[in-house]
XYZ file of C-alpha atoms in Angstrom:
293
model
C 119.086 -0.403 24.199
C 116.565 -2.590 26.026
C 116.742 -2.412 29.812
C 117.040 -5.817 31.468
C 114.452 -6.266 34.190
C 115.132 -8.379 37.282
C 113.473 -11.769 37.358
C 110.260 -12.059 39.310
C 109.748 -14.628 42.069
C 107.547 -16.715 39.766
C 110.256 -16.761 37.106
C 112.822 -17.824 39.698
C 110.596 -20.702 40.844
C 110.098 -21.817 37.243
C 113.857 -21.720 36.683
C 114.513 -23.828 39.786
C 111.883 -26.318 38.650
C 113.606 -26.627 35.282
C 116.925 -27.257 37.025
C 115.423 -29.983 39.231
C 113.717 -31.714 36.277
C 115.865 -31.103 33.189
C 114.574 -31.537 29.656
C 115.117 -34.938 28.102
C 115.059 -36.760 31.427
C 112.905 -37.423 34.431
C 113.528 -36.979 38.139
C 111.015 -39.692 38.913
C 107.366 -39.706 39.889
C 105.358 -40.342 43.026
C 107.405 -41.408 46.045
C 110.564 -41.910 43.995
C 111.478 -38.386 42.923
C 115.201 -37.888 43.210
C 116.211 -36.117 46.449
C 112.646 -34.933 47.033
C 111.673 -35.172 50.711
C 108.294 -36.852 51.339
C 105.842 -35.509 53.882
C 106.083 -36.400 57.552
C 103.122 -38.765 57.283
C 104.696 -40.636 54.381
C 108.002 -40.960 56.254
C 106.188 -42.301 59.317
C 104.272 -44.832 57.218
C 107.491 -45.970 55.536
C 109.134 -46.494 58.938
C 106.101 -48.435 60.188
C 106.193 -50.588 57.060
C 109.839 -51.458 57.715
C 109.054 -52.279 61.348
C 106.114 -54.412 60.267
C 108.288 -56.401 57.857
C 110.874 -57.047 60.580
C 108.295 -58.154 63.163
C 106.422 -60.214 60.583
C 109.604 -62.014 59.578
C 110.431 -62.626 63.234
C 106.964 -64.096 63.807
C 107.136 -66.399 60.790
C 110.602 -67.693 61.694
C 109.615 -68.538 65.284
C 105.923 -69.463 65.053
C 104.506 -72.848 65.997
C 105.805 -75.676 68.196
C 109.485 -75.636 69.117
C 110.370 -78.686 67.033
C 108.813 -77.239 63.865
C 110.206 -73.705 64.016
C 112.466 -72.440 61.259
C 114.866 -70.916 63.807
C 115.466 -72.660 67.130
C 114.616 -70.797 70.383
C 118.259 -70.784 71.474
C 119.052 -68.409 68.622
C 115.818 -66.459 68.277
C 112.950 -66.738 70.779
C 109.434 -66.465 69.453
C 107.928 -63.013 69.145
C 104.964 -64.037 71.289
C 107.131 -65.376 74.123
C 109.315 -62.273 73.985
C 106.331 -59.960 74.373
C 104.915 -62.055 77.219
C 108.243 -61.964 79.089
C 108.178 -58.166 79.274
C 106.126 -58.300 82.482
C 108.706 -60.391 84.330
C 111.554 -58.234 83.018
C 109.780 -55.067 84.145
C 108.697 -56.120 87.630
C 110.985 -58.967 88.706
C 114.263 -57.660 87.281
C 113.766 -53.904 87.758
C 113.994 -52.914 84.106
C 113.169 -49.252 84.730
C 115.730 -48.806 87.506
C 118.501 -50.505 85.541
C 117.702 -48.519 82.399
C 117.835 -45.241 84.333
C 121.159 -46.248 85.911
C 122.660 -46.865 82.467
C 121.223 -43.611 81.121
C 122.669 -41.646 84.039
C 126.116 -43.183 83.512
C 126.064 -42.226 79.842
C 124.913 -38.687 80.647
C 127.752 -38.258 83.140
C 130.535 -39.609 80.932
C 129.248 -38.023 77.739
C 128.591 -34.718 79.484
C 132.197 -34.545 80.680
C 133.378 -35.406 77.163
C 131.342 -32.487 75.796
C 132.759 -30.069 78.366
C 136.302 -30.995 77.356
C 135.871 -31.885 73.703
C 133.863 -28.979 72.305
C 136.156 -26.154 73.522
C 139.254 -28.079 72.438
C 137.697 -28.843 69.059
C 136.732 -25.218 68.490
C 140.249 -24.070 69.315
C 141.697 -26.709 66.989
C 139.376 -25.585 64.212
C 140.405 -21.962 64.661
C 144.158 -22.416 65.017
C 145.998 -24.982 62.828
C 148.911 -25.192 65.279
C 146.501 -26.283 68.012
C 144.956 -28.801 65.609
C 148.395 -30.288 64.966
C 149.001 -30.422 68.723
C 145.796 -32.424 69.324
C 146.219 -34.692 66.290
C 147.816 -37.592 68.264
C 144.866 -37.629 70.675
C 142.188 -37.618 67.982
C 143.961 -40.181 65.807
C 144.600 -42.511 68.754
C 141.127 -42.176 70.226
C 139.271 -42.715 66.959
C 141.251 -45.754 65.846
C 141.876 -47.769 69.000
C 139.244 -50.530 69.452
C 136.816 -49.561 72.182
C 137.122 -52.944 73.899
C 140.847 -52.285 74.375
C 139.976 -49.334 76.621
C 138.261 -51.569 79.189
C 141.497 -52.870 80.817
C 142.926 -49.345 80.874
C 139.911 -47.902 82.669
C 139.979 -50.780 85.156
C 143.596 -49.939 86.010
C 142.925 -46.209 86.249
C 139.496 -46.143 87.935
C 138.931 -49.560 89.523
C 135.556 -51.323 89.498
C 133.326 -48.510 90.763
C 131.073 -46.012 89.045
C 134.046 -43.899 87.997
C 135.230 -46.740 85.735
C 131.991 -46.699 83.754
C 131.724 -42.930 83.385
C 135.454 -42.696 82.691
C 135.127 -45.322 79.978
C 132.348 -43.360 78.235
C 134.421 -40.181 78.517
C 137.547 -41.711 76.984
C 135.593 -43.575 74.296
C 133.779 -40.459 73.016
C 135.922 -37.392 73.724
C 138.244 -37.836 70.739
C 135.262 -38.090 68.375
C 133.795 -34.911 69.844
C 137.087 -33.049 69.417
C 137.384 -34.205 65.809
C 133.794 -33.347 64.876
C 133.935 -29.933 66.550
C 137.182 -29.194 64.716
C 135.681 -30.226 61.383
C 132.550 -28.145 62.025
C 134.597 -24.988 62.566
C 136.767 -25.674 59.527
C 133.673 -26.058 57.323
C 132.556 -22.470 57.986
C 132.832 -20.583 54.699
C 135.815 -18.229 54.476
C 133.593 -15.456 53.105
C 132.090 -14.904 56.565
C 135.544 -14.377 58.047
C 136.519 -12.005 55.237
C 133.359 -9.975 55.799
C 134.007 -9.779 59.533
C 137.597 -8.659 58.954
C 136.353 -6.001 56.526
C 133.997 -4.675 59.208
C 136.905 -4.381 61.633
C 136.234 -7.373 63.884
C 139.076 -8.670 66.012
C 140.265 -12.269 66.062
C 138.382 -13.179 69.237
C 135.245 -11.407 68.043
C 135.312 -13.528 64.893
C 135.664 -16.693 66.971
C 132.819 -15.775 69.337
C 130.407 -14.147 66.889
C 131.153 -15.838 63.559
C 132.913 -19.191 63.795
C 131.222 -20.623 66.886
C 127.620 -19.655 65.970
C 127.999 -20.968 62.420
C 129.673 -24.201 63.556
C 127.235 -25.025 66.366
C 124.483 -26.575 64.167
C 126.943 -29.160 62.825
C 128.345 -29.723 66.315
C 124.815 -30.282 67.608
C 124.152 -32.889 64.924
C 127.370 -34.629 65.936
C 126.237 -34.641 69.573
C 123.046 -36.436 68.564
C 124.952 -39.138 66.706
C 127.656 -39.626 69.310
C 125.218 -39.927 72.208
C 123.776 -43.050 70.608
C 127.307 -44.355 70.222
C 127.974 -43.739 73.900
C 124.815 -45.584 74.875
C 126.063 -48.614 72.989
C 129.445 -48.407 74.722
C 127.970 -48.519 78.225
C 127.011 -52.171 77.695
C 130.703 -53.073 77.500
C 131.502 -51.239 80.725
C 128.590 -52.767 82.635
C 129.666 -56.248 81.608
C 132.800 -56.032 83.779
C 131.363 -55.509 87.242
C 127.838 -56.811 86.793
C 125.957 -55.029 89.567
C 123.370 -52.712 88.010
C 122.514 -51.325 84.609
C 120.819 -52.623 81.513
C 124.097 -54.137 80.335
C 124.061 -56.303 83.446
C 120.550 -57.467 82.560
C 121.777 -58.569 79.140
C 124.827 -60.475 80.403
C 122.977 -62.190 83.258
C 120.042 -63.084 81.001
C 122.403 -64.602 78.453
C 124.059 -66.782 81.113
C 120.680 -67.974 82.399
C 119.326 -68.706 78.932
C 116.647 -65.996 79.154
C 117.020 -64.960 75.545
C 113.674 -63.165 75.551
C 115.090 -60.765 78.137
C 118.254 -60.295 76.071
C 116.247 -59.148 73.066
C 113.914 -56.966 75.126
C 116.808 -55.276 76.937
C 118.487 -54.567 73.610
C 115.272 -53.026 72.298
C 115.021 -50.856 75.420
C 118.523 -49.513 74.757
C 117.550 -48.627 71.199
C 114.310 -47.016 72.390
C 116.039 -44.870 75.017
C 118.684 -43.742 72.528
C 115.935 -42.897 70.023
C 113.967 -40.848 72.569
C 117.057 -38.884 73.580
C 117.854 -38.310 69.900
C 114.336 -36.942 69.299
C 114.715 -34.670 72.324
C 118.038 -33.350 71.051
C 116.527 -32.910 67.591
C 113.668 -30.827 69.022
C 116.119 -28.708 71.015
C 118.210 -28.239 67.876
C 115.181 -27.020 65.914
C 114.520 -24.487 68.674
C 118.130 -23.304 68.874
C 118.726 -23.256 65.106
C 115.319 -22.627 63.470
C 116.880 -21.295 60.282
C 118.163 -24.784 59.413
C 114.608 -25.920 58.640
C 114.355 -23.251 55.958
C 117.503 -24.221 54.098
């Protein structure tokens, strides 16, 4: 009887390669291999190419004298005029201060939503009865139009800062609860069975198995929902137009300063992107094993 030897690492790699590119077909070549991640440089170049196409199209549509432009200035200001107006937006209309005010409001409201939503979501993911108890909140919060929450927050909090932070809290907390619940429920049952076999108690399993394994998915959800919250703050700042980047947008629109409207919108996207990159870097530090999967 011939003894079966375990496969070597080279044989395993060859087997995986055969699975990825089966006989009789092709997974693609060059940049278009199916589900094959390109290098960081290639991804950056692809993103720059997309940005270049967008800016190039913008320039073509708005180039030349006003009467000969493809798109009229009232709908899309020229790219050149928009870039030139950045100086006045920065110095004369306090772009930095208003952007920081909006960012601070989002951090306050979203931070409170995390403090409430993550523990509740973890409990709902661990105990089905608690999940059923919170179901009306998550269903209501995720399906009610965000704009409908504006009158409610005005009644509850008035026109001050608490209305804006309260609006962000209410608009995002149900999503956080739902995503945290789903993250806990997605933990493979085999880890719980192993912990039970080793004699772990219920609370030990929650603290040392379910929560650590669910946190990477929860962290990814935090990244996505923060950008959502940053978009919501524009609605809240449009009510009592005192400070904030949302105020810049509404006032600029009323005055016909469409260059400032577009620039302010780009600043919102840039701030949300920078915060997302920061959270991504923190996530790589907290969960380094995810990069190896």
